[in-house]
Amino acid sequence: MCFVLSVVPFVARAEAQGKKVYISVDMEGISGVVGDDQTSAGQPEYNRSRKLMAEDANAAIRGAFAGGATEVVVNDSHGSQRNLLPEDLDPRARLISHSFKRHGMVEGLDQTFDAVIFVGYHAKADSPRGLFAHTGSGVVKDVQVNGRSAGEGGLNTLMAQWYGVPVVLITGDDVAIEQQKEWTPTTRGVIVKRAINMRAVESRPLAEARREIESAAKEAVASSRKIPRDQQASYKVRMQLRNFTIAEVATAFSEIQLVAPDTVEFTRPTMPEAYRIVRVLYRFISPD
Ligand SMILES: [Zn+2]
């Protein structure tokens, strides 16, 4: 009895010191993903790329645990968001799947996490270079939040900052990493491929890229420190779309104004509320 009493406080203290890590995994910036026949279900190369996606995710998960994580949540953040197979994933991680979720690429992220990792990220829409550069989906030309153009990395960073959780690591092509540094200059970056233009890339050897992801994740999680919650007074969003009809249809929501034939604006008091509307506009209004 005495033995048990002396052990329990020690275990509780050790757990309290462990970190909770959130990993958002996209597909275009995964090591070895190079073609648009790889990124959607039903395409001939898709089953290969979902395995490649799991390998990069697993490297980040291993690194996170080695760096002091005691809990890792992985959010499948690409397309259908049902790409990662639980049986392929490191068995210590939990997995959030399916795209029908309000916060998409950052579903489940909140202030209880200690660090965020972006795996497999890509350049934002309209970048002159960067493999499959886009923001959210093909219908978006640009998204600005409080006057600042944001790709997926930028939008997800604003969400992490809202909750006071630092983005400690990003992996993807060189343009994705460059664009992330504009938001969070101290975030570690692992470049797994160099974008030659929007379609051609020079890939690093897979094993080398995964080793670097693992060691960077370990260092990034070990040295992570929570940040003060960055909650701006309000979030004004300007979205330019490639399709006039989506912009027009979006005005069905009373808070959305049409400010140009292809551009809408709205303001919400919190970043999660703004994010939810951005997501509805690019994903749930069909241009057909
Ligand atoms: Zn993406």
PDB file of C-alpha atoms and ligand atoms in Angstrom:
ATOM      1  CA  MET A   1       0.000   0.000   0.000  1.00  0.00           C
ATOM      2  CA  CYS A   2       2.771   2.389   0.968  1.00  0.00           C
ATOM      3  CA  PHE A   3       4.583   1.486  -2.265  1.00  0.00           C
ATOM      4  CA  VAL A   4       1.544   2.314  -4.387  1.00  0.00           C
ATOM      5  CA  LEU A   5       1.050   5.657  -2.672  1.00  0.00           C
ATOM      6  CA  SER A   6       4.629   6.658  -3.339  1.00  0.00           C
ATOM      7  CA  VAL A   7       4.524   5.707  -7.035  1.00  0.00           C
ATOM      8  CA  VAL A   8       1.247   7.305  -8.104  1.00  0.00           C
ATOM      9  CA  PRO A   9       2.296  10.973  -7.598  1.00  0.00           C
ATOM     10  CA  PHE A  10       5.463  10.340  -9.600  1.00  0.00           C
ATOM     11  CA  VAL A  11       3.508   8.913 -12.561  1.00  0.00           C
ATOM     12  CA  ALA A  12       1.022  11.779 -12.453  1.00  0.00           C
ATOM     13  CA  ARG A  13       3.864  14.293 -12.497  1.00  0.00           C
ATOM     14  CA  ALA A  14       5.613  12.584 -15.436  1.00  0.00           C
ATOM     15  CA  GLU A  15       2.388  12.659 -17.462  1.00  0.00           C
ATOM     16  CA  ALA A  16       1.824  16.307 -16.657  1.00  0.00           C
ATOM     17  CA  GLN A  17       5.188  17.104 -18.210  1.00  0.00           C
ATOM     18  CA  GLY A  18       4.421  15.270 -21.472  1.00  0.00           C
ATOM     19  CA  LYS A  19       3.394  17.280 -24.490  1.00  0.00           C
ATOM     20  CA  LYS A  20       0.275  16.997 -26.608  1.00  0.00           C
ATOM     21  CA  VAL A  21       1.100  17.367 -30.310  1.00  0.00           C
ATOM     22  CA  TYR A  22      -1.242  18.040 -33.238  1.00  0.00           C
ATOM     23  CA  ILE A  23      -0.173  16.961 -36.743  1.00  0.00           C
ATOM     24  CA  SER A  24      -2.083  18.157 -39.837  1.00  0.00           C
ATOM     25  CA  VAL A  25      -1.180  16.057 -42.869  1.00  0.00           C
ATOM     26  CA  ASP A  26      -1.813  17.218 -46.444  1.00  0.00           C
ATOM     27  CA  MET A  27      -0.734  15.283 -49.544  1.00  0.00           C
ATOM     28  CA  GLU A  28       0.751  17.534 -52.237  1.00  0.00           C
ATOM     29  CA  GLY A  29       3.891  18.217 -50.186  1.00  0.00           C
ATOM     30  CA  ILE A  30       4.542  14.587 -49.215  1.00  0.00           C
ATOM     31  CA  SER A  31       7.893  13.019 -50.112  1.00  0.00           C
ATOM     32  CA  GLY A  32       7.593  11.213 -53.427  1.00  0.00           C
ATOM     33  CA  VAL A  33       4.217  12.716 -54.441  1.00  0.00           C
ATOM     34  CA  VAL A  34       4.941  14.293 -57.801  1.00  0.00           C
ATOM     35  CA  GLY A  35       1.957  13.835 -60.122  1.00  0.00           C
ATOM     36  CA  ASP A  36      -1.729  14.741 -60.229  1.00  0.00           C
ATOM     37  CA  ASP A  37      -2.580  11.086 -60.850  1.00  0.00           C
ATOM     38  CA  GLN A  38      -1.554  10.505 -57.228  1.00  0.00           C
ATOM     39  CA  THR A  39      -3.723  12.815 -55.190  1.00  0.00           C
ATOM     40  CA  SER A  40      -7.362  11.670 -55.479  1.00  0.00           C
ATOM     41  CA  ALA A  41      -9.137   8.388 -54.808  1.00  0.00           C
ATOM     42  CA  GLY A  42      -9.708   6.392 -57.976  1.00  0.00           C
ATOM     43  CA  GLN A  43      -6.586   7.617 -59.730  1.00  0.00           C
ATOM     44  CA  PRO A  44      -4.079   4.943 -60.751  1.00  0.00           C
ATOM     45  CA  GLU A  45      -1.274   6.101 -58.450  1.00  0.00           C
ATOM     46  CA  TYR A  46      -3.450   7.100 -55.480  1.00  0.00           C
ATOM     47  CA  ASN A  47      -2.870   4.016 -53.350  1.00  0.00           C
ATOM     48  CA  ARG A  48       0.873   4.565 -53.577  1.00  0.00           C
ATOM     49  CA  SER A  49       0.639   8.143 -52.408  1.00  0.00           C
ATOM     50  CA  ARG A  50      -1.546   7.399 -49.388  1.00  0.00           C
ATOM     51  CA  LYS A  51       1.215   5.013 -48.239  1.00  0.00           C
ATOM     52  CA  LEU A  52       3.822   7.724 -48.869  1.00  0.00           C
ATOM     53  CA  MET A  53       1.628  10.101 -46.846  1.00  0.00           C
ATOM     54  CA  ALA A  54       1.597   7.654 -43.926  1.00  0.00           C
ATOM     55  CA  GLU A  55       5.403   7.345 -44.066  1.00  0.00           C
ATOM     56  CA  ASP A  56       5.984  11.102 -43.719  1.00  0.00           C
ATOM     57  CA  ALA A  57       3.313  11.274 -40.998  1.00  0.00           C
ATOM     58  CA  ASN A  58       4.941   8.388 -39.149  1.00  0.00           C
ATOM     59  CA  ALA A  59       8.340  10.087 -39.288  1.00  0.00           C
ATOM     60  CA  ALA A  60       6.785  13.159 -37.646  1.00  0.00           C
ATOM     61  CA  ILE A  61       4.963  11.014 -35.072  1.00  0.00           C
ATOM     62  CA  ARG A  62       8.158   9.132 -34.127  1.00  0.00           C
ATOM     63  CA  GLY A  63      10.003  12.412 -33.797  1.00  0.00           C
ATOM     64  CA  ALA A  64       7.229  13.957 -31.708  1.00  0.00           C
ATOM     65  CA  PHE A  65       7.245  11.072 -29.228  1.00  0.00           C
ATOM     66  CA  ALA A  66      11.055  11.079 -29.109  1.00  0.00           C
ATOM     67  CA  GLY A  67      10.902  14.825 -28.387  1.00  0.00           C
ATOM     68  CA  GLY A  68       8.640  14.395 -25.364  1.00  0.00           C
ATOM     69  CA  ALA A  69       5.108  14.026 -26.701  1.00  0.00           C
ATOM     70  CA  THR A  70       2.852  11.724 -24.701  1.00  0.00           C
ATOM     71  CA  GLU A  71      -0.148  12.277 -26.959  1.00  0.00           C
ATOM     72  CA  VAL A  72      -0.258  12.785 -30.735  1.00  0.00           C
ATOM     73  CA  VAL A  73      -3.384  13.543 -32.754  1.00  0.00           C
ATOM     74  CA  VAL A  74      -3.127  13.294 -36.551  1.00  0.00           C
ATOM     75  CA  ASN A  75      -5.675  15.069 -38.731  1.00  0.00           C
ATOM     76  CA  ASP A  76      -6.006  13.816 -42.311  1.00  0.00           C
ATOM     77  CA  SER A  77      -6.149  17.158 -44.131  1.00  0.00           C
ATOM     78  CA  HIS A  78      -6.221  16.352 -47.842  1.00  0.00           C
ATOM     79  CA  GLY A  79      -9.224  16.215 -50.186  1.00  0.00           C
ATOM     80  CA  SER A  80     -11.629  13.575 -48.884  1.00  0.00           C
ATOM     81  CA  GLN A  81      -9.560  13.594 -45.674  1.00  0.00           C
ATOM     82  CA  ARG A  82      -9.852   9.807 -45.736  1.00  0.00           C
ATOM     83  CA  ASN A  83      -6.441   9.076 -47.203  1.00  0.00           C
ATOM     84  CA  LEU A  84      -4.538   7.798 -44.190  1.00  0.00           C
ATOM     85  CA  LEU A  85      -5.312   4.231 -43.217  1.00  0.00           C
ATOM     86  CA  PRO A  86      -5.240   3.628 -39.461  1.00  0.00           C
ATOM     87  CA  GLU A  87      -3.368   0.356 -40.007  1.00  0.00           C
ATOM     88  CA  ASP A  88      -0.533   2.248 -41.760  1.00  0.00           C
ATOM     89  CA  LEU A  89      -0.141   4.780 -38.990  1.00  0.00           C
ATOM     90  CA  ASP A  90       2.130   4.600 -35.939  1.00  0.00           C
ATOM     91  CA  PRO A  91      -0.126   2.814 -33.403  1.00  0.00           C
ATOM     92  CA  ARG A  92       0.514   5.444 -30.741  1.00  0.00           C
ATOM     93  CA  ALA A  93      -1.260   8.218 -32.707  1.00  0.00           C
ATOM     94  CA  ARG A  94      -4.978   8.950 -32.891  1.00  0.00           C
ATOM     95  CA  LEU A  95      -6.446   9.801 -36.310  1.00  0.00           C
ATOM     96  CA  ILE A  96      -9.177  12.273 -37.339  1.00  0.00           C
ATOM     97  CA  SER A  97     -10.700  11.397 -40.741  1.00  0.00           C
ATOM     98  CA  HIS A  98     -13.336  12.646 -43.201  1.00  0.00           C
ATOM     99  CA  SER A  99     -13.748  16.072 -44.759  1.00  0.00           C
ATOM    100  CA  PHE A 100     -17.207  16.833 -43.415  1.00  0.00           C
ATOM    101  CA  LYS A 101     -15.847  18.833 -40.518  1.00  0.00           C
ATOM    102  CA  ARG A 102     -16.119  22.505 -39.741  1.00  0.00           C
ATOM    103  CA  HIS A 103     -12.439  23.155 -39.185  1.00  0.00           C
ATOM    104  CA  GLY A 104     -11.047  21.023 -41.996  1.00  0.00           C
ATOM    105  CA  MET A 105      -7.261  20.890 -41.827  1.00  0.00           C
ATOM    106  CA  VAL A 106      -7.215  21.902 -38.150  1.00  0.00           C
ATOM    107  CA  GLU A 107     -10.257  20.001 -36.870  1.00  0.00           C
ATOM    108  CA  GLY A 108      -9.778  19.087 -33.221  1.00  0.00           C
ATOM    109  CA  LEU A 109      -7.036  21.643 -32.579  1.00  0.00           C
ATOM    110  CA  ASP A 110      -7.561  23.636 -29.379  1.00  0.00           C
ATOM    111  CA  GLN A 111      -5.704  25.316 -26.528  1.00  0.00           C
ATOM    112  CA  THR A 112      -4.871  21.988 -24.824  1.00  0.00           C
ATOM    113  CA  PHE A 113      -2.154  21.259 -27.427  1.00  0.00           C
ATOM    114  CA  ASP A 114       1.502  22.222 -26.941  1.00  0.00           C
ATOM    115  CA  ALA A 115       2.704  22.165 -30.551  1.00  0.00           C
ATOM    116  CA  VAL A 116       1.431  21.955 -34.121  1.00  0.00           C
ATOM    117  CA  ILE A 117       3.203  20.241 -37.040  1.00  0.00           C
ATOM    118  CA  PHE A 118       2.224  20.652 -40.708  1.00  0.00           C
ATOM    119  CA  VAL A 119       3.219  17.668 -42.873  1.00  0.00           C
ATOM    120  CA  GLY A 120       2.999  17.553 -46.673  1.00  0.00           C
ATOM    121  CA  TYR A 121       2.054  21.215 -47.163  1.00  0.00           C
ATOM    122  CA  HIS A 122       2.118  23.124 -50.474  1.00  0.00           C
ATOM    123  CA  ALA A 123       2.231  26.664 -51.892  1.00  0.00           C
ATOM    124  CA  LYS A 124      -0.804  28.945 -51.840  1.00  0.00           C
ATOM    125  CA  ALA A 125      -3.070  29.711 -54.818  1.00  0.00           C
ATOM    126  CA  ASP A 126      -1.583  31.800 -57.607  1.00  0.00           C
ATOM    127  CA  SER A 127       2.025  31.193 -56.569  1.00  0.00           C
ATOM    128  CA  PRO A 128       4.127  31.265 -59.726  1.00  0.00           C
ATOM    129  CA  ARG A 129       6.020  28.195 -58.480  1.00  0.00           C
ATOM    130  CA  GLY A 130       5.131  25.344 -56.082  1.00  0.00           C
ATOM    131  CA  LEU A 131       3.757  21.856 -56.751  1.00  0.00           C
ATOM    132  CA  PHE A 132      -0.048  22.014 -57.174  1.00  0.00           C
ATOM    133  CA  ALA A 133      -0.189  25.514 -55.658  1.00  0.00           C
ATOM    134  CA  HIS A 134      -3.728  26.176 -54.389  1.00  0.00           C
ATOM    135  CA  THR A 135      -5.671  27.317 -51.335  1.00  0.00           C
ATOM    136  CA  GLY A 136      -8.405  25.029 -50.087  1.00  0.00           C
ATOM    137  CA  SER A 137      -9.613  24.002 -53.519  1.00  0.00           C
ATOM    138  CA  GLY A 138      -9.260  25.053 -57.126  1.00  0.00           C
ATOM    139  CA  VAL A 139     -11.975  27.727 -56.843  1.00  0.00           C
ATOM    140  CA  VAL A 140      -9.893  30.138 -54.771  1.00  0.00           C
ATOM    141  CA  LYS A 141      -7.642  32.776 -56.309  1.00  0.00           C
ATOM    142  CA  ASP A 142      -6.728  34.471 -53.042  1.00  0.00           C
ATOM    143  CA  VAL A 143      -7.796  34.692 -49.406  1.00  0.00           C
ATOM    144  CA  GLN A 144      -6.857  37.681 -47.280  1.00  0.00           C
ATOM    145  CA  VAL A 145      -7.345  37.861 -43.545  1.00  0.00           C
ATOM    146  CA  ASN A 146      -7.097  41.373 -42.085  1.00  0.00           C
ATOM    147  CA  GLY A 147      -5.378  42.477 -45.276  1.00  0.00           C
ATOM    148  CA  ARG A 148      -2.846  39.669 -45.438  1.00  0.00           C
ATOM    149  CA  SER A 149      -2.878  37.007 -48.159  1.00  0.00           C
ATOM    150  CA  ALA A 150      -2.965  33.524 -46.619  1.00  0.00           C
ATOM    151  CA  GLY A 151      -2.587  30.051 -48.084  1.00  0.00           C
ATOM    152  CA  GLU A 152      -3.532  26.916 -46.178  1.00  0.00           C
ATOM    153  CA  GLY A 153      -0.430  27.236 -43.990  1.00  0.00           C
ATOM    154  CA  GLY A 154      -1.299  30.855 -43.181  1.00  0.00           C
ATOM    155  CA  LEU A 155      -4.947  30.142 -42.365  1.00  0.00           C
ATOM    156  CA  ASN A 156      -4.027  27.173 -40.192  1.00  0.00           C
ATOM    157  CA  THR A 157      -1.338  29.243 -38.464  1.00  0.00           C
ATOM    158  CA  LEU A 158      -3.933  31.903 -37.582  1.00  0.00           C
ATOM    159  CA  MET A 159      -6.026  29.124 -36.018  1.00  0.00           C
ATOM    160  CA  ALA A 160      -3.050  27.773 -34.032  1.00  0.00           C
ATOM    161  CA  GLN A 161      -2.214  31.299 -32.855  1.00  0.00           C
ATOM    162  CA  TRP A 162      -5.826  31.853 -31.840  1.00  0.00           C
ATOM    163  CA  TYR A 163      -5.410  28.896 -29.464  1.00  0.00           C
ATOM    164  CA  GLY A 164      -1.886  29.883 -28.339  1.00  0.00           C
ATOM    165  CA  VAL A 165      -0.216  26.829 -29.858  1.00  0.00           C
ATOM    166  CA  PRO A 166       3.049  27.315 -31.796  1.00  0.00           C
ATOM    167  CA  VAL A 167       3.578  25.890 -35.291  1.00  0.00           C
ATOM    168  CA  VAL A 168       6.929  24.188 -34.685  1.00  0.00           C
ATOM    169  CA  LEU A 169       7.561  22.313 -37.942  1.00  0.00           C
ATOM    170  CA  ILE A 170       6.413  22.266 -41.556  1.00  0.00           C
ATOM    171  CA  THR A 171       7.341  19.765 -44.271  1.00  0.00           C
ATOM    172  CA  GLY A 172       6.664  20.122 -47.987  1.00  0.00           C
ATOM    173  CA  ASP A 173       8.217  21.649 -51.074  1.00  0.00           C
ATOM    174  CA  ASP A 174      10.570  24.614 -50.803  1.00  0.00           C
ATOM    175  CA  VAL A 175       7.857  27.170 -51.664  1.00  0.00           C
ATOM    176  CA  ALA A 176       5.533  25.919 -48.905  1.00  0.00           C
ATOM    177  CA  ILE A 177       8.332  26.272 -46.359  1.00  0.00           C
ATOM    178  CA  GLU A 178       9.285  29.739 -47.650  1.00  0.00           C
ATOM    179  CA  GLN A 179       5.664  30.922 -47.383  1.00  0.00           C
ATOM    180  CA  GLN A 180       5.305  29.516 -43.849  1.00  0.00           C
ATOM    181  CA  LYS A 181       8.407  31.446 -42.716  1.00  0.00           C
ATOM    182  CA  GLU A 182       6.582  34.667 -43.642  1.00  0.00           C
ATOM    183  CA  TRP A 183       4.048  33.826 -40.916  1.00  0.00           C
ATOM    184  CA  THR A 184       6.270  32.157 -38.341  1.00  0.00           C
ATOM    185  CA  PRO A 185       9.973  32.780 -39.051  1.00  0.00           C
ATOM    186  CA  THR A 186      11.207  30.435 -36.302  1.00  0.00           C
ATOM    187  CA  THR A 187       9.225  27.385 -37.469  1.00  0.00           C
ATOM    188  CA  ARG A 188      11.550  24.575 -38.544  1.00  0.00           C
ATOM    189  CA  GLY A 189      11.154  23.503 -42.157  1.00  0.00           C
ATOM    190  CA  VAL A 190      12.012  20.244 -43.887  1.00  0.00           C
ATOM    191  CA  ILE A 191      12.138  20.598 -47.666  1.00  0.00           C
ATOM    192  CA  VAL A 192      11.347  17.181 -49.143  1.00  0.00           C
ATOM    193  CA  LYS A 193      11.350  18.375 -52.768  1.00  0.00           C
ATOM    194  CA  ARG A 194      12.291  21.432 -54.783  1.00  0.00           C
ATOM    195  CA  ALA A 195       9.576  22.862 -56.989  1.00  0.00           C
ATOM    196  CA  ILE A 196      10.819  23.617 -60.472  1.00  0.00           C
ATOM    197  CA  ASN A 197       7.443  25.085 -61.464  1.00  0.00           C
ATOM    198  CA  MET A 198       3.834  24.134 -60.611  1.00  0.00           C
ATOM    199  CA  ARG A 199       4.198  20.582 -61.934  1.00  0.00           C
ATOM    200  CA  ALA A 200       7.860  19.556 -62.041  1.00  0.00           C
ATOM    201  CA  VAL A 201       9.841  18.810 -58.891  1.00  0.00           C
ATOM    202  CA  GLU A 202      13.201  17.475 -57.839  1.00  0.00           C
ATOM    203  CA  SER A 203      12.575  14.984 -55.005  1.00  0.00           C
ATOM    204  CA  ARG A 204      15.021  14.153 -52.243  1.00  0.00           C
ATOM    205  CA  PRO A 205      15.707  10.482 -51.544  1.00  0.00           C
ATOM    206  CA  LEU A 206      12.730   9.215 -49.514  1.00  0.00           C
ATOM    207  CA  ALA A 207      14.736   7.715 -46.660  1.00  0.00           C
ATOM    208  CA  GLU A 208      16.798  10.880 -46.255  1.00  0.00           C
ATOM    209  CA  ALA A 209      13.696  13.103 -46.196  1.00  0.00           C
ATOM    210  CA  ARG A 210      11.968  10.907 -43.601  1.00  0.00           C
ATOM    211  CA  ARG A 211      15.066  10.830 -41.389  1.00  0.00           C
ATOM    212  CA  GLU A 212      15.169  14.611 -41.440  1.00  0.00           C
ATOM    213  CA  ILE A 213      11.437  14.900 -40.681  1.00  0.00           C
ATOM    214  CA  GLU A 214      11.899  12.616 -37.676  1.00  0.00           C
ATOM    215  CA  SER A 215      14.896  14.463 -36.254  1.00  0.00           C
ATOM    216  CA  ALA A 216      13.347  17.896 -36.911  1.00  0.00           C
ATOM    217  CA  ALA A 217      10.095  16.829 -35.212  1.00  0.00           C
ATOM    218  CA  LYS A 218      12.060  15.564 -32.218  1.00  0.00           C
ATOM    219  CA  GLU A 219      13.963  18.846 -31.826  1.00  0.00           C
ATOM    220  CA  ALA A 220      10.909  20.989 -32.570  1.00  0.00           C
ATOM    221  CA  VAL A 221       8.700  19.279 -29.980  1.00  0.00           C
ATOM    222  CA  ALA A 222      11.457  19.107 -27.355  1.00  0.00           C
ATOM    223  CA  SER A 223      12.088  22.853 -27.599  1.00  0.00           C
ATOM    224  CA  SER A 224       8.445  23.955 -28.073  1.00  0.00           C
ATOM    225  CA  ARG A 225       6.940  26.540 -25.731  1.00  0.00           C
ATOM    226  CA  LYS A 226       3.316  27.629 -25.661  1.00  0.00           C
ATOM    227  CA  ILE A 227       2.698  31.151 -26.991  1.00  0.00           C
ATOM    228  CA  PRO A 228       0.216  33.785 -25.780  1.00  0.00           C
ATOM    229  CA  ARG A 229      -3.138  33.440 -27.523  1.00  0.00           C
ATOM    230  CA  ASP A 230      -3.206  35.862 -30.456  1.00  0.00           C
ATOM    231  CA  GLN A 231      -6.820  36.966 -30.710  1.00  0.00           C
ATOM    232  CA  GLN A 232      -7.303  39.949 -32.967  1.00  0.00           C
ATOM    233  CA  ALA A 233     -10.213  42.344 -32.410  1.00  0.00           C
ATOM    234  CA  SER A 234     -11.998  40.877 -35.429  1.00  0.00           C
ATOM    235  CA  TYR A 235     -11.217  38.896 -38.573  1.00  0.00           C
ATOM    236  CA  LYS A 236     -12.015  40.546 -41.873  1.00  0.00           C
ATOM    237  CA  VAL A 237     -11.828  38.100 -44.749  1.00  0.00           C
ATOM    238  CA  ARG A 238     -11.654  38.981 -48.435  1.00  0.00           C
ATOM    239  CA  MET A 239     -11.948  36.020 -50.801  1.00  0.00           C
ATOM    240  CA  GLN A 240     -11.357  36.246 -54.536  1.00  0.00           C
ATOM    241  CA  LEU A 241     -12.847  33.299 -56.397  1.00  0.00           C
ATOM    242  CA  ARG A 242     -12.213  31.913 -59.843  1.00  0.00           C
ATOM    243  CA  ASN A 243     -15.945  31.539 -60.392  1.00  0.00           C
ATOM    244  CA  PHE A 244     -18.407  34.451 -60.380  1.00  0.00           C
ATOM    245  CA  THR A 245     -21.341  32.192 -59.517  1.00  0.00           C
ATOM    246  CA  ILE A 246     -19.825  31.025 -56.223  1.00  0.00           C
ATOM    247  CA  ALA A 247     -19.283  34.643 -55.192  1.00  0.00           C
ATOM    248  CA  GLU A 248     -22.884  35.503 -56.057  1.00  0.00           C
ATOM    249  CA  VAL A 249     -24.365  32.424 -54.372  1.00  0.00           C
ATOM    250  CA  ALA A 250     -22.308  33.095 -51.228  1.00  0.00           C
ATOM    251  CA  THR A 251     -24.321  36.271 -50.589  1.00  0.00           C
ATOM    252  CA  ALA A 252     -27.123  33.979 -49.380  1.00  0.00           C
ATOM    253  CA  PHE A 253     -25.312  34.349 -46.025  1.00  0.00           C
ATOM    254  CA  SER A 254     -26.305  37.747 -44.630  1.00  0.00           C
ATOM    255  CA  GLU A 255     -22.798  38.503 -43.321  1.00  0.00           C
ATOM    256  CA  ILE A 256     -21.222  38.109 -46.781  1.00  0.00           C
ATOM    257  CA  GLN A 257     -20.954  41.096 -49.130  1.00  0.00           C
ATOM    258  CA  LEU A 258     -20.166  40.966 -52.818  1.00  0.00           C
ATOM    259  CA  VAL A 259     -17.483  43.646 -53.334  1.00  0.00           C
ATOM    260  CA  ALA A 260     -16.541  42.720 -56.925  1.00  0.00           C
ATOM    261  CA  PRO A 261     -18.032  40.174 -59.343  1.00  0.00           C
ATOM    262  CA  ASP A 262     -15.498  37.571 -58.169  1.00  0.00           C
ATOM    263  CA  THR A 263     -14.808  38.797 -54.626  1.00  0.00           C
ATOM    264  CA  VAL A 264     -16.654  38.542 -51.301  1.00  0.00           C
ATOM    265  CA  GLU A 265     -15.941  40.044 -47.904  1.00  0.00           C
ATOM    266  CA  PHE A 266     -17.113  39.276 -44.401  1.00  0.00           C
ATOM    267  CA  THR A 267     -16.016  39.983 -40.834  1.00  0.00           C
ATOM    268  CA  ARG A 268     -16.312  37.619 -37.869  1.00  0.00           C
ATOM    269  CA  PRO A 269     -15.324  38.212 -34.251  1.00  0.00           C
ATOM    270  CA  THR A 270     -13.177  35.091 -33.921  1.00  0.00           C
ATOM    271  CA  MET A 271     -10.749  33.206 -36.158  1.00  0.00           C
ATOM    272  CA  PRO A 272     -12.566  29.857 -35.854  1.00  0.00           C
ATOM    273  CA  GLU A 273     -15.790  31.522 -37.054  1.00  0.00           C
ATOM    274  CA  ALA A 274     -13.981  33.154 -39.981  1.00  0.00           C
ATOM    275  CA  TYR A 275     -12.263  29.853 -40.835  1.00  0.00           C
ATOM    276  CA  ARG A 276     -15.572  27.974 -40.915  1.00  0.00           C
ATOM    277  CA  ILE A 277     -17.029  30.370 -43.481  1.00  0.00           C
ATOM    278  CA  VAL A 278     -13.874  30.287 -45.650  1.00  0.00           C
ATOM    279  CA  ARG A 279     -14.157  26.501 -45.664  1.00  0.00           C
ATOM    280  CA  VAL A 280     -17.825  26.491 -46.668  1.00  0.00           C
ATOM    281  CA  LEU A 281     -17.071  28.876 -49.542  1.00  0.00           C
ATOM    282  CA  TYR A 282     -14.228  26.870 -51.086  1.00  0.00           C
ATOM    283  CA  ARG A 283     -15.503  23.392 -50.395  1.00  0.00           C
ATOM    284  CA  PHE A 284     -19.251  23.153 -50.015  1.00  0.00           C
ATOM    285  CA  ILE A 285     -20.532  25.390 -52.813  1.00  0.00           C
ATOM    286  CA  SER A 286     -20.251  23.479 -56.062  1.00  0.00           C
ATOM    287  CA  PRO A 287     -19.255  25.579 -59.076  1.00  0.00           C
ATOM    288  CA  ASP A 288     -21.226  23.270 -61.398  1.00  0.00           C
TER     289      ASP A 288
HETATM  290 ZN    ZN B   1      -3.796  21.441 -49.338  1.00  0.00          ZN
END
